[in-house]
């Protein structure tokens, strides 16, 4: 076997590759322009396949959220996600729910409120568990101390 | 020497997924499975998986987010997780992809093809070297199914992979369904690619089903394995070099799980086409 190719390669080539890979990913996930020379329809088909896969992953991450939309879930999610690169299905589901508060069932609105009580998430950084929190939630209020969540009011009976 | 000498005889396997854990556990002859590495919580690994390990099955961690084909160096914590999975599961090898999944901090959400260029070979070579330096076991890399190509490809796929193997000595995970999908979507003969690959470096193979959509074949892993893919398993098996431990063939299913009888029939068809013993 050949072993004569252990050089580090051409750093300029790697820099250009990095820029071209980023341009392609942005075109496929973030609404960026498609770099020249690609088959636009084929790249679109691949980007659409990724969106469908993401819709399925988010539905598995938060089934009740997807259930709010029934048969329209995939269309609703892909329309929202088309120019938003994934940040993992947990955060994608959360970001989607925050952006669609009016479309949530009462049960999912409560789940979202409880999630907000448990976690500190500014929408950009990684969510972090809160040490303690007190929140109004639909139908009552929630208290969370060191990961233990208690719900009071009508919401507690859901 | 091609790096496959130390591997166990894998036989026919199926990808371990939580949804079919019971089915997989009950396969009487199963000695080979694969788990998505990023799904393994090291502190709380699934009992079913540990039971398979404890009864002597080969459990291969299969990474999907390392981005070996990215121009940027692989993330050390992702390599460390792969290595820790291999230690935990007593794996004979780990696998990843000839692909990139992020660039400039933006996640693609899936495996994307690299250009078949010298620069991409440099990137892959460097990242495979970084990864193998931390792994306790061999690494196999899987060429992906891609719906598009880069405009500046300098190599045919077979030549590109041959060059990668020559540069690095890395093992191959050959996905027969990807070979089929790529050839079908480009109007080419899949057998032609088999004849140009370094088949002596194949550690194991994937087999899966996909679906036609929008005039393209999508390798979704959510549909039955088409007869054309089973035929290609037979074509490949007829071309594999003689060796003491033939590569394993692993069925991948990632959703819309069928009744157990259907999965068993697919495993039997793979065994028949590859000449390996049935595991059902």
Short mmCIF file of N, CA and C in Angstrom, two decimals, chain A residues 7-98:
data_model
loop_
_atom_site.label_atom_id
_atom_site.label_comp_id
_atom_site.label_asym_id
_atom_site.label_seq_id
_atom_site.Cartn_x
_atom_site.Cartn_y
_atom_site.Cartn_z
N UNK A 7 1.60 14.05 3.61
CA UNK A 7 1.78 15.49 3.76
C UNK A 7 0.50 16.11 4.32
N UNK A 8 0.63 17.29 4.91
CA UNK A 8 -0.51 17.96 5.50
C UNK A 8 -1.44 18.52 4.43
N UNK A 9 -1.02 18.43 3.17
CA UNK A 9 -1.85 18.97 2.11
C UNK A 9 -1.62 20.45 1.94
N UNK A 10 -2.48 21.04 1.15
CA UNK A 10 -2.32 22.45 0.80
C UNK A 10 -3.26 23.27 1.68
N UNK A 11 -2.71 24.06 2.62
CA UNK A 11 -3.59 24.79 3.53
C UNK A 11 -4.54 25.74 2.80
N UNK A 12 -4.05 26.32 1.69
CA UNK A 12 -4.93 27.19 0.91
C UNK A 12 -6.13 26.42 0.39
N UNK A 13 -5.90 25.17 -0.01
CA UNK A 13 -6.98 24.32 -0.49
C UNK A 13 -8.00 24.06 0.60
N UNK A 14 -7.52 23.86 1.84
CA UNK A 14 -8.44 23.60 2.96
C UNK A 14 -9.26 24.85 3.29
N UNK A 15 -8.61 26.01 3.23
CA UNK A 15 -9.35 27.26 3.51
C UNK A 15 -10.46 27.48 2.50
N UNK A 16 -10.12 27.22 1.24
CA UNK A 16 -11.13 27.41 0.20
C UNK A 16 -12.25 26.37 0.37
N UNK A 17 -11.85 25.14 0.72
CA UNK A 17 -12.86 24.10 0.95
C UNK A 17 -13.80 24.50 2.09
N UNK A 18 -13.22 25.05 3.16
CA UNK A 18 -14.04 25.48 4.30
C UNK A 18 -15.07 26.52 3.86
N UNK A 19 -14.61 27.50 3.08
CA UNK A 19 -15.51 28.57 2.63
C UNK A 19 -16.61 28.01 1.72
N UNK A 20 -16.23 27.07 0.86
CA UNK A 20 -17.21 26.53 -0.09
C UNK A 20 -18.21 25.63 0.63
N UNK A 21 -17.74 24.87 1.62
CA UNK A 21 -18.67 24.03 2.39
C UNK A 21 -19.65 24.90 3.16
N UNK A 22 -19.14 25.99 3.73
CA UNK A 22 -20.04 26.87 4.49
C UNK A 22 -21.08 27.51 3.55
N UNK A 23 -20.64 27.93 2.38
CA UNK A 23 -21.58 28.55 1.44
C UNK A 23 -22.67 27.55 1.04
N UNK A 24 -22.29 26.30 0.84
CA UNK A 24 -23.29 25.29 0.46
C UNK A 24 -24.27 25.03 1.61
N UNK A 25 -23.74 24.90 2.84
CA UNK A 25 -24.63 24.66 3.98
C UNK A 25 -25.58 25.83 4.17
N UNK A 26 -25.07 27.05 4.03
CA UNK A 26 -25.95 28.22 4.19
C UNK A 26 -27.02 28.25 3.10
N UNK A 27 -26.63 27.85 1.88
CA UNK A 27 -27.62 27.82 0.79
C UNK A 27 -28.71 26.79 1.09
N UNK A 28 -28.31 25.67 1.70
CA UNK A 28 -29.28 24.59 1.93
C UNK A 28 -30.13 24.81 3.16
N UNK A 29 -29.64 25.57 4.14
CA UNK A 29 -30.35 25.62 5.43
C UNK A 29 -30.71 27.03 5.88
N UNK A 30 -30.09 28.05 5.32
CA UNK A 30 -30.24 29.38 5.89
C UNK A 30 -30.63 30.43 4.85
N UNK A 31 -31.11 29.99 3.69
CA UNK A 31 -31.56 30.94 2.69
C UNK A 31 -30.45 31.64 1.94
N UNK A 32 -29.22 31.13 2.05
CA UNK A 32 -28.11 31.74 1.32
C UNK A 32 -28.18 31.43 -0.16
N UNK A 33 -27.41 32.19 -0.97
CA UNK A 33 -27.41 31.92 -2.42
C UNK A 33 -26.68 30.62 -2.74
N UNK A 34 -27.19 29.91 -3.74
CA UNK A 34 -26.54 28.66 -4.14
C UNK A 34 -25.25 28.99 -4.89
N UNK A 35 -24.12 28.43 -4.45
CA UNK A 35 -22.87 28.68 -5.19
C UNK A 35 -23.00 28.20 -6.63
N UNK A 36 -22.28 28.84 -7.55
CA UNK A 36 -22.42 28.49 -8.97
C UNK A 36 -21.98 27.07 -9.27
N UNK A 37 -22.59 26.49 -10.30
CA UNK A 37 -22.14 25.20 -10.80
C UNK A 37 -22.94 24.01 -10.30
N UNK A 38 -23.69 24.19 -9.20
CA UNK A 38 -24.48 23.08 -8.66
C UNK A 38 -25.77 22.91 -9.46
N UNK A 39 -26.30 21.70 -9.43
CA UNK A 39 -27.62 21.41 -9.99
C UNK A 39 -28.65 21.89 -8.95
N UNK A 40 -29.27 23.04 -9.24
CA UNK A 40 -30.13 23.68 -8.23
C UNK A 40 -31.27 22.77 -7.80
N UNK A 41 -31.87 22.06 -8.75
CA UNK A 41 -33.01 21.21 -8.41
C UNK A 41 -32.56 20.05 -7.51
N UNK A 42 -31.40 19.51 -7.79
CA UNK A 42 -30.90 18.38 -6.98
C UNK A 42 -30.55 18.85 -5.57
N UNK A 43 -29.93 20.02 -5.45
CA UNK A 43 -29.59 20.54 -4.11
C UNK A 43 -30.88 20.87 -3.35
N UNK A 44 -31.88 21.42 -4.04
CA UNK A 44 -33.17 21.72 -3.40
C UNK A 44 -33.81 20.43 -2.88
N UNK A 45 -33.73 19.38 -3.70
CA UNK A 45 -34.31 18.09 -3.29
C UNK A 45 -33.62 17.58 -2.02
N UNK A 46 -32.29 17.75 -1.96
CA UNK A 46 -31.56 17.30 -0.77
C UNK A 46 -31.93 18.15 0.44
N UNK A 47 -32.07 19.47 0.23
CA UNK A 47 -32.44 20.35 1.34
C UNK A 47 -33.84 20.03 1.84
N UNK A 48 -34.76 19.75 0.91
CA UNK A 48 -36.12 19.39 1.31
C UNK A 48 -36.13 18.08 2.09
N UNK A 49 -35.29 17.13 1.68
CA UNK A 49 -35.23 15.85 2.40
C UNK A 49 -34.74 16.08 3.83
N UNK A 50 -33.79 16.99 3.99
CA UNK A 50 -33.30 17.30 5.34
C UNK A 50 -34.42 17.91 6.18
N UNK A 51 -35.20 18.81 5.58
CA UNK A 51 -36.31 19.43 6.32
C UNK A 51 -37.33 18.38 6.76
N UNK A 52 -37.64 17.44 5.88
CA UNK A 52 -38.61 16.39 6.25
C UNK A 52 -38.05 15.54 7.39
N UNK A 53 -36.74 15.25 7.32
CA UNK A 53 -36.12 14.46 8.37
C UNK A 53 -36.17 15.23 9.69
N UNK A 54 -35.88 16.53 9.64
CA UNK A 54 -35.94 17.34 10.86
C UNK A 54 -37.35 17.36 11.43
N UNK A 55 -38.35 17.47 10.55
CA UNK A 55 -39.75 17.48 11.04
C UNK A 55 -40.04 16.19 11.81
N UNK A 56 -39.55 15.07 11.30
CA UNK A 56 -39.75 13.79 11.98
C UNK A 56 -39.02 13.74 13.31
N UNK A 57 -37.79 14.27 13.34
CA UNK A 57 -37.01 14.25 14.58
C UNK A 57 -37.66 15.12 15.65
N UNK A 58 -38.16 16.29 15.24
CA UNK A 58 -38.81 17.17 16.21
C UNK A 58 -40.11 16.55 16.71
N UNK A 59 -40.82 15.88 15.82
CA UNK A 59 -42.06 15.21 16.23
C UNK A 59 -41.76 14.10 17.25
N UNK A 60 -40.63 13.44 17.09
CA UNK A 60 -40.25 12.41 18.07
C UNK A 60 -39.80 13.06 19.38
N UNK A 61 -39.14 14.23 19.27
CA UNK A 61 -38.66 14.92 20.47
C UNK A 61 -39.82 15.46 21.29
N UNK A 62 -40.90 15.90 20.63
CA UNK A 62 -42.05 16.50 21.33
C UNK A 62 -43.32 16.08 20.58
N UNK A 63 -43.77 14.85 20.80
CA UNK A 63 -44.90 14.32 20.01
C UNK A 63 -46.16 15.17 20.14
N UNK A 64 -46.43 15.69 21.34
CA UNK A 64 -47.67 16.45 21.53
C UNK A 64 -47.64 17.75 20.73
N UNK A 65 -46.46 18.32 20.56
CA UNK A 65 -46.33 19.54 19.76
C UNK A 65 -46.73 19.26 18.32
N UNK A 66 -46.18 18.19 17.76
CA UNK A 66 -46.52 17.84 16.38
C UNK A 66 -48.01 17.50 16.27
N UNK A 67 -48.55 16.88 17.33
CA UNK A 67 -49.96 16.46 17.29
C UNK A 67 -50.90 17.66 17.22
N UNK A 68 -50.45 18.85 17.70
CA UNK A 68 -51.29 20.06 17.58
C UNK A 68 -51.60 20.36 16.12
N UNK A 69 -50.74 19.91 15.24
CA UNK A 69 -50.88 20.25 13.82
C UNK A 69 -51.44 19.10 12.99
N UNK A 70 -51.53 17.92 13.57
CA UNK A 70 -52.09 16.78 12.84
C UNK A 70 -51.36 16.56 11.52
N UNK A 71 -52.15 16.43 10.45
CA UNK A 71 -51.59 16.18 9.12
C UNK A 71 -50.76 17.35 8.60
N UNK A 72 -50.93 18.52 9.20
CA UNK A 72 -50.24 19.71 8.69
C UNK A 72 -48.88 19.91 9.35
N UNK A 73 -48.48 18.96 10.22
CA UNK A 73 -47.23 19.16 10.96
C UNK A 73 -46.03 19.37 10.04
N UNK A 74 -45.86 18.45 9.08
CA UNK A 74 -44.66 18.53 8.26
C UNK A 74 -44.61 19.87 7.50
N UNK A 75 -45.75 20.29 6.95
CA UNK A 75 -45.78 21.54 6.20
C UNK A 75 -45.51 22.72 7.12
N UNK A 76 -46.12 22.69 8.32
CA UNK A 76 -45.93 23.81 9.26
C UNK A 76 -44.47 23.89 9.70
N UNK A 77 -43.90 22.75 10.03
CA UNK A 77 -42.53 22.77 10.51
C UNK A 77 -41.56 23.17 9.41
N UNK A 78 -41.70 22.57 8.24
CA UNK A 78 -40.72 22.85 7.19
C UNK A 78 -40.81 24.31 6.73
N UNK A 79 -42.01 24.88 6.74
CA UNK A 79 -42.13 26.30 6.37
C UNK A 79 -41.35 27.17 7.35
N UNK A 80 -41.47 26.83 8.64
CA UNK A 80 -40.78 27.61 9.67
C UNK A 80 -39.26 27.37 9.63
N UNK A 81 -38.86 26.11 9.37
CA UNK A 81 -37.45 25.73 9.50
C UNK A 81 -36.64 25.97 8.23
N UNK A 82 -37.30 26.32 7.13
CA UNK A 82 -36.62 26.34 5.83
C UNK A 82 -35.35 27.18 5.84
N UNK A 83 -35.36 28.29 6.56
CA UNK A 83 -34.17 29.14 6.58
C UNK A 83 -33.58 29.23 7.98
N UNK A 84 -33.85 28.22 8.80
CA UNK A 84 -33.27 28.14 10.15
C UNK A 84 -32.48 26.85 10.28
N UNK A 85 -31.17 26.91 10.26
CA UNK A 85 -30.39 25.68 10.44
C UNK A 85 -30.72 25.01 11.77
N UNK A 86 -30.63 23.69 11.81
CA UNK A 86 -31.01 22.98 13.03
C UNK A 86 -30.05 23.30 14.17
N UNK A 87 -30.60 23.35 15.37
CA UNK A 87 -29.77 23.44 16.58
C UNK A 87 -30.07 22.22 17.47
N UNK A 88 -30.44 21.15 16.81
CA UNK A 88 -30.80 19.92 17.53
C UNK A 88 -32.30 19.89 17.74
N UNK A 89 -32.89 18.69 17.77
CA UNK A 89 -34.35 18.61 17.78
C UNK A 89 -34.96 19.15 19.06
N UNK A 90 -34.24 19.07 20.19
CA UNK A 90 -34.77 19.62 21.44
C UNK A 90 -34.98 21.13 21.32
N UNK A 91 -33.95 21.83 20.87
CA UNK A 91 -34.08 23.29 20.73
C UNK A 91 -34.96 23.66 19.56
N UNK A 92 -34.90 22.89 18.46
CA UNK A 92 -35.78 23.19 17.33
C UNK A 92 -37.24 23.14 17.78
N UNK A 93 -37.58 22.12 18.58
CA UNK A 93 -38.97 21.98 19.02
C UNK A 93 -39.36 23.17 19.89
N UNK A 94 -38.44 23.58 20.73
CA UNK A 94 -38.70 24.69 21.65
C UNK A 94 -38.87 26.01 20.87
N UNK A 95 -37.93 26.25 19.96
CA UNK A 95 -38.00 27.48 19.17
C UNK A 95 -39.30 27.53 18.35
N UNK A 96 -39.66 26.37 17.80
CA UNK A 96 -40.90 26.32 17.01
C UNK A 96 -42.10 26.64 17.90
N UNK A 97 -42.14 26.03 19.09
CA UNK A 97 -43.27 26.25 20.00
C UNK A 97 -43.37 27.72 20.41
N UNK A 98 -42.24 28.34 20.71
CA UNK A 98 -42.26 29.76 21.09
C UNK A 98 -42.77 30.64 19.95
#
